Amino acid sequence: MLVLVSGNGSNLQALIDAERAGNLGGARIAAVVSDRAGIFALERAKRTGIPVHTEVPDRALPKEQGREELSGRILRIAGEYDAALIVLAGFLSILRGDLLTLYEGRIINLHPSLLPKYGGPGMYGEGVHRAVLAANETESGCTVHIVDRGTDTGPILVQRKVPVLRGDTPEILAARIHREEHTAIVDAVLIMAARFSAGYKPL
Ligand code: GRF
């Protein structure tokens, strides 16, 4: 599988640790793709000996064209490694085009809310947690879902809940959710690995 990252990469680390422990259902991280340079996720991959690719979006292109162009580069990399699964583990670029068609049902995304709540365009990072707190929710959590052509709309594989506590700030809530993400992302890969070994043909 390919793991796509944009930041610290603690979820990537959870996958690396699970693979090392023999707890990833036979799935293997073939390579890591980042959409920005210099992020810590790349260090995590390098020190584990996983090949890395930094593919920065071309800001000179109009937005949609830029998304397609970046997706095309990721599709080529996925082909190079013959990846069966693509995992978006804190990946902030939006994917488009042939990648979504050719990998339909085989791209999974991690989102820091209980989808379908607090998902969709513009709902990422701290903004999600601020919205949850502003709505006085009593619980939040994380979701791993299959990517479709919408934003955060695909079929849900795993959800993990956490309570929202009095006095929570977006940072405190984010940290509580983050811990659950590390289990959720591994569980989702295990579900996909089991589907593949049962002959799952998503296309
Ligand atoms: C996570 O909160 C994830 O839900 C969001 O980006 C964050 C990534 O964290 N999409 P990390 O880079 O895996 O530490």
Short mmCIF file of C-alpha atoms and ligand atoms in Angstrom, two decimals:
data_model
loop_
_atom_site.label_atom_id
_atom_site.label_comp_id
_atom_site.label_asym_id
_atom_site.label_seq_id
_atom_site.Cartn_x
_atom_site.Cartn_y
_atom_site.Cartn_z
CA MET A 1 0.00 0.00 0.00
CA LEU A 2 0.92 3.67 -0.39
CA VAL A 3 0.51 5.99 2.58
CA LEU A 4 -0.12 9.67 1.81
CA VAL A 5 0.79 12.28 4.42
CA SER A 6 0.96 16.05 4.93
CA GLY A 7 2.27 16.54 8.46
CA ASN A 8 3.61 14.97 11.60
CA GLY A 9 2.79 11.42 10.52
CA SER A 10 1.80 9.91 13.85
CA ASN A 11 -0.81 7.83 12.02
CA LEU A 12 1.86 6.70 9.57
CA GLN A 13 3.90 5.71 12.63
CA ALA A 14 0.98 3.66 13.94
CA LEU A 15 0.90 1.78 10.63
CA ILE A 16 4.69 1.29 10.64
CA ASP A 17 4.53 -0.07 14.20
CA ALA A 18 1.63 -2.39 13.38
CA GLU A 19 3.43 -3.74 10.31
CA ARG A 20 6.58 -4.35 12.33
CA ALA A 21 4.57 -6.14 15.01
CA GLY A 22 3.03 -8.37 12.35
CA ASN A 23 -0.37 -6.84 13.03
CA LEU A 24 -1.31 -5.37 9.66
CA GLY A 25 -2.97 -8.40 8.10
CA GLY A 26 -0.07 -8.95 5.72
CA ALA A 27 -0.32 -5.40 4.33
CA ARG A 28 3.01 -3.70 3.65
CA ILE A 29 3.85 0.00 3.36
CA ALA A 30 5.53 0.10 -0.04
CA ALA A 31 6.13 3.86 -0.09
CA VAL A 32 5.09 7.15 1.47
CA VAL A 33 3.98 10.17 -0.57
CA SER A 34 3.97 13.66 0.89
CA ASP A 35 2.44 16.77 -0.66
CA ARG A 36 4.90 19.02 1.17
CA ALA A 37 8.63 19.05 1.81
CA GLY A 38 10.32 18.93 5.18
CA ILE A 39 7.54 17.34 7.22
CA PHE A 40 8.27 14.96 10.05
CA ALA A 41 6.28 12.14 8.44
CA LEU A 42 9.04 11.90 5.83
CA GLU A 43 11.64 11.42 8.55
CA ARG A 44 9.57 8.65 10.11
CA ALA A 45 9.46 6.85 6.75
CA LYS A 46 13.14 7.38 5.95
CA ARG A 47 14.39 6.10 9.27
CA THR A 48 12.32 2.95 8.71
CA GLY A 49 13.79 2.52 5.23
CA ILE A 50 10.50 3.17 3.42
CA PRO A 51 10.90 4.95 0.05
CA VAL A 52 9.51 8.50 0.07
CA HIS A 53 8.18 10.74 -2.68
CA THR A 54 7.57 14.45 -2.20
CA GLU A 55 4.96 15.63 -4.68
CA VAL A 56 4.13 19.28 -4.12
CA PRO A 57 0.99 20.63 -5.84
CA ASP A 58 1.70 22.97 -8.75
CA ARG A 59 0.31 26.29 -7.48
CA ALA A 60 0.63 27.84 -10.94
CA LEU A 61 -2.25 25.70 -12.21
CA PRO A 62 -5.93 26.54 -11.66
CA LYS A 63 -7.22 24.72 -8.56
CA GLU A 64 -9.06 21.81 -10.17
CA GLN A 65 -6.37 21.28 -12.78
CA GLY A 66 -3.76 21.29 -10.02
CA ARG A 67 -5.66 18.59 -8.14
CA GLU A 68 -5.86 16.42 -11.26
CA GLU A 69 -2.21 16.92 -12.07
CA LEU A 70 -1.10 15.96 -8.55
CA SER A 71 -3.46 12.97 -8.59
CA GLY A 72 -1.88 11.87 -11.87
CA ARG A 73 1.56 11.90 -10.28
CA ILE A 74 0.27 9.85 -7.34
CA LEU A 75 -1.36 7.38 -9.72
CA ARG A 76 1.97 6.88 -11.48
CA ILE A 77 3.71 6.23 -8.15
CA ALA A 78 0.96 3.78 -7.11
CA GLY A 79 1.57 1.96 -10.40
CA GLU A 80 5.33 1.86 -9.81
CA TYR A 81 4.78 -0.01 -6.56
CA ASP A 82 1.78 -1.97 -7.81
CA ALA A 83 -0.05 -0.72 -4.71
CA ALA A 84 -3.39 -2.40 -3.97
CA LEU A 85 -4.47 0.19 -1.41
CA ILE A 86 -3.90 3.92 -0.86
CA VAL A 87 -4.17 5.24 2.68
CA LEU A 88 -4.69 8.97 3.29
CA ALA A 89 -3.23 9.37 6.77
CA GLY A 90 -3.53 13.08 7.42
CA PHE A 91 -3.24 14.00 3.73
CA LEU A 92 -4.60 17.45 2.94
CA SER A 93 -4.67 17.61 -0.87
CA ILE A 94 -7.90 16.75 -2.67
CA LEU A 95 -7.66 13.88 -5.17
CA ARG A 96 -9.34 13.88 -8.56
CA GLY A 97 -9.41 12.26 -11.97
CA ASP A 98 -8.25 8.82 -13.10
CA LEU A 99 -6.77 8.01 -9.70
CA LEU A 100 -10.29 7.97 -8.22
CA THR A 101 -11.57 5.79 -11.05
CA LEU A 102 -8.72 3.30 -11.17
CA TYR A 103 -8.51 3.05 -7.38
CA GLU A 104 -12.25 3.16 -6.73
CA GLY A 105 -12.97 1.40 -3.44
CA ARG A 106 -9.25 1.13 -2.68
CA ILE A 107 -8.48 4.56 -1.22
CA ILE A 108 -9.23 5.14 2.46
CA ASN A 109 -9.18 8.41 4.39
CA LEU A 110 -8.91 9.31 8.05
CA HIS A 111 -11.04 12.21 9.30
CA PRO A 112 -11.10 13.65 12.83
CA SER A 113 -14.87 13.67 13.40
CA LEU A 114 -17.80 11.29 13.54
CA LEU A 115 -18.81 11.53 9.89
CA PRO A 116 -21.18 12.48 8.39
CA LYS A 117 -20.99 15.20 11.02
CA TYR A 118 -18.31 17.85 10.61
CA GLY A 119 -17.07 16.69 7.24
CA GLY A 120 -17.05 18.22 3.78
CA PRO A 121 -15.13 20.98 2.04
CA GLY A 122 -13.16 23.18 4.41
CA MET A 123 -13.66 20.87 7.39
CA TYR A 124 -10.17 19.82 8.39
CA GLY A 125 -7.69 20.26 11.19
CA GLU A 126 -8.52 22.48 14.11
CA GLY A 127 -11.62 23.88 12.39
CA VAL A 128 -13.36 20.54 12.88
CA HIS A 129 -12.80 20.59 16.64
CA ARG A 130 -13.79 24.26 16.93
CA ALA A 131 -17.08 23.48 15.18
CA VAL A 132 -17.73 20.49 17.45
CA LEU A 133 -17.15 22.61 20.57
CA ALA A 134 -19.25 25.51 19.23
CA ALA A 135 -22.17 23.11 18.72
CA ASN A 136 -21.87 21.83 22.32
CA GLU A 137 -21.55 18.24 21.19
CA THR A 138 -21.10 15.70 23.97
CA GLU A 139 -19.06 13.33 21.84
CA SER A 140 -16.75 13.40 18.87
CA GLY A 141 -14.22 10.98 17.42
CA CYS A 142 -12.66 9.86 14.19
CA THR A 143 -13.74 8.04 11.06
CA VAL A 144 -11.93 6.01 8.44
CA HIS A 145 -13.93 5.77 5.24
CA ILE A 146 -13.54 4.74 1.63
CA VAL A 147 -12.93 7.74 -0.62
CA ASP A 148 -15.54 8.46 -3.26
CA ARG A 149 -15.96 11.52 -5.47
CA GLY A 150 -17.39 13.64 -2.67
CA THR A 151 -15.50 15.14 0.27
CA ASP A 152 -15.69 12.89 3.36
CA THR A 153 -18.78 11.13 1.97
CA GLY A 154 -17.69 7.56 1.18
CA PRO A 155 -18.70 4.34 3.00
CA ILE A 156 -17.54 4.22 6.60
CA LEU A 157 -15.13 1.44 7.67
CA VAL A 158 -14.30 2.34 11.28
CA GLN A 159 -15.39 4.96 13.80
CA ARG A 160 -14.06 5.55 17.30
CA LYS A 161 -15.78 7.86 19.75
CA VAL A 162 -14.42 10.08 22.51
CA PRO A 163 -16.32 12.23 25.00
CA VAL A 164 -16.25 16.01 24.72
CA LEU A 165 -15.47 17.23 28.22
CA ARG A 166 -16.17 20.51 29.96
CA GLY A 167 -13.26 22.89 29.52
CA ASP A 168 -12.04 21.21 26.32
CA THR A 169 -10.13 23.42 23.92
CA PRO A 170 -9.74 22.46 20.25
CA GLU A 171 -6.18 21.33 21.08
CA ILE A 172 -7.23 19.12 23.99
CA LEU A 173 -10.06 17.55 22.01
CA ALA A 174 -7.79 17.04 18.99
CA ALA A 175 -5.24 15.21 21.15
CA ARG A 176 -7.91 12.92 22.62
CA ILE A 177 -9.15 12.06 19.13
CA HIS A 178 -5.65 11.65 17.77
CA ARG A 179 -4.97 8.77 20.15
CA GLU A 180 -8.05 6.95 18.81
CA GLU A 181 -7.01 7.58 15.22
CA HIS A 182 -3.93 5.44 15.70
CA THR A 183 -6.10 2.41 16.43
CA ALA A 184 -8.76 3.28 13.86
CA ILE A 185 -6.33 3.55 10.94
CA VAL A 186 -4.77 0.17 11.73
CA ASP A 187 -8.21 -1.44 12.11
CA ALA A 188 -9.32 -0.01 8.78
CA VAL A 189 -6.25 -1.41 6.99
CA LEU A 190 -6.94 -4.78 8.62
CA ILE A 191 -10.53 -4.66 7.28
CA MET A 192 -9.28 -3.85 3.79
CA ALA A 193 -6.56 -6.52 3.95
CA ALA A 194 -9.19 -9.10 4.94
CA ARG A 195 -11.39 -7.98 2.05
CA PHE A 196 -8.52 -8.28 -0.41
CA SER A 197 -7.57 -11.74 0.76
CA ALA A 198 -11.24 -12.77 0.43
CA GLY A 199 -11.05 -11.75 -3.24
CA TYR A 200 -12.48 -8.24 -2.92
CA LYS A 201 -12.67 -6.64 -6.36
CA PRO A 202 -13.81 -3.10 -5.82
CA LEU A 203 -13.96 -2.21 -9.51
C1 GRF B 1 -5.17 13.76 11.99
O1 GRF B 1 -5.84 14.47 12.96
C2 GRF B 1 -6.11 13.39 10.89
O2 GRF B 1 -7.39 13.09 11.29
C3 GRF B 1 -6.10 14.63 10.07
O3 GRF B 1 -4.74 15.02 10.09
C4 GRF B 1 -4.15 14.60 11.29
C5 GRF B 1 -2.90 13.83 10.96
O4 GRF B 1 -2.10 13.57 12.05
N1 GRF B 1 -6.68 14.42 8.79
P1 GRF B 1 -0.70 12.85 11.83
O5 GRF B 1 0.07 13.60 10.76
O6 GRF B 1 -0.96 11.44 11.44
O7 GRF B 1 0.00 12.93 13.16
#
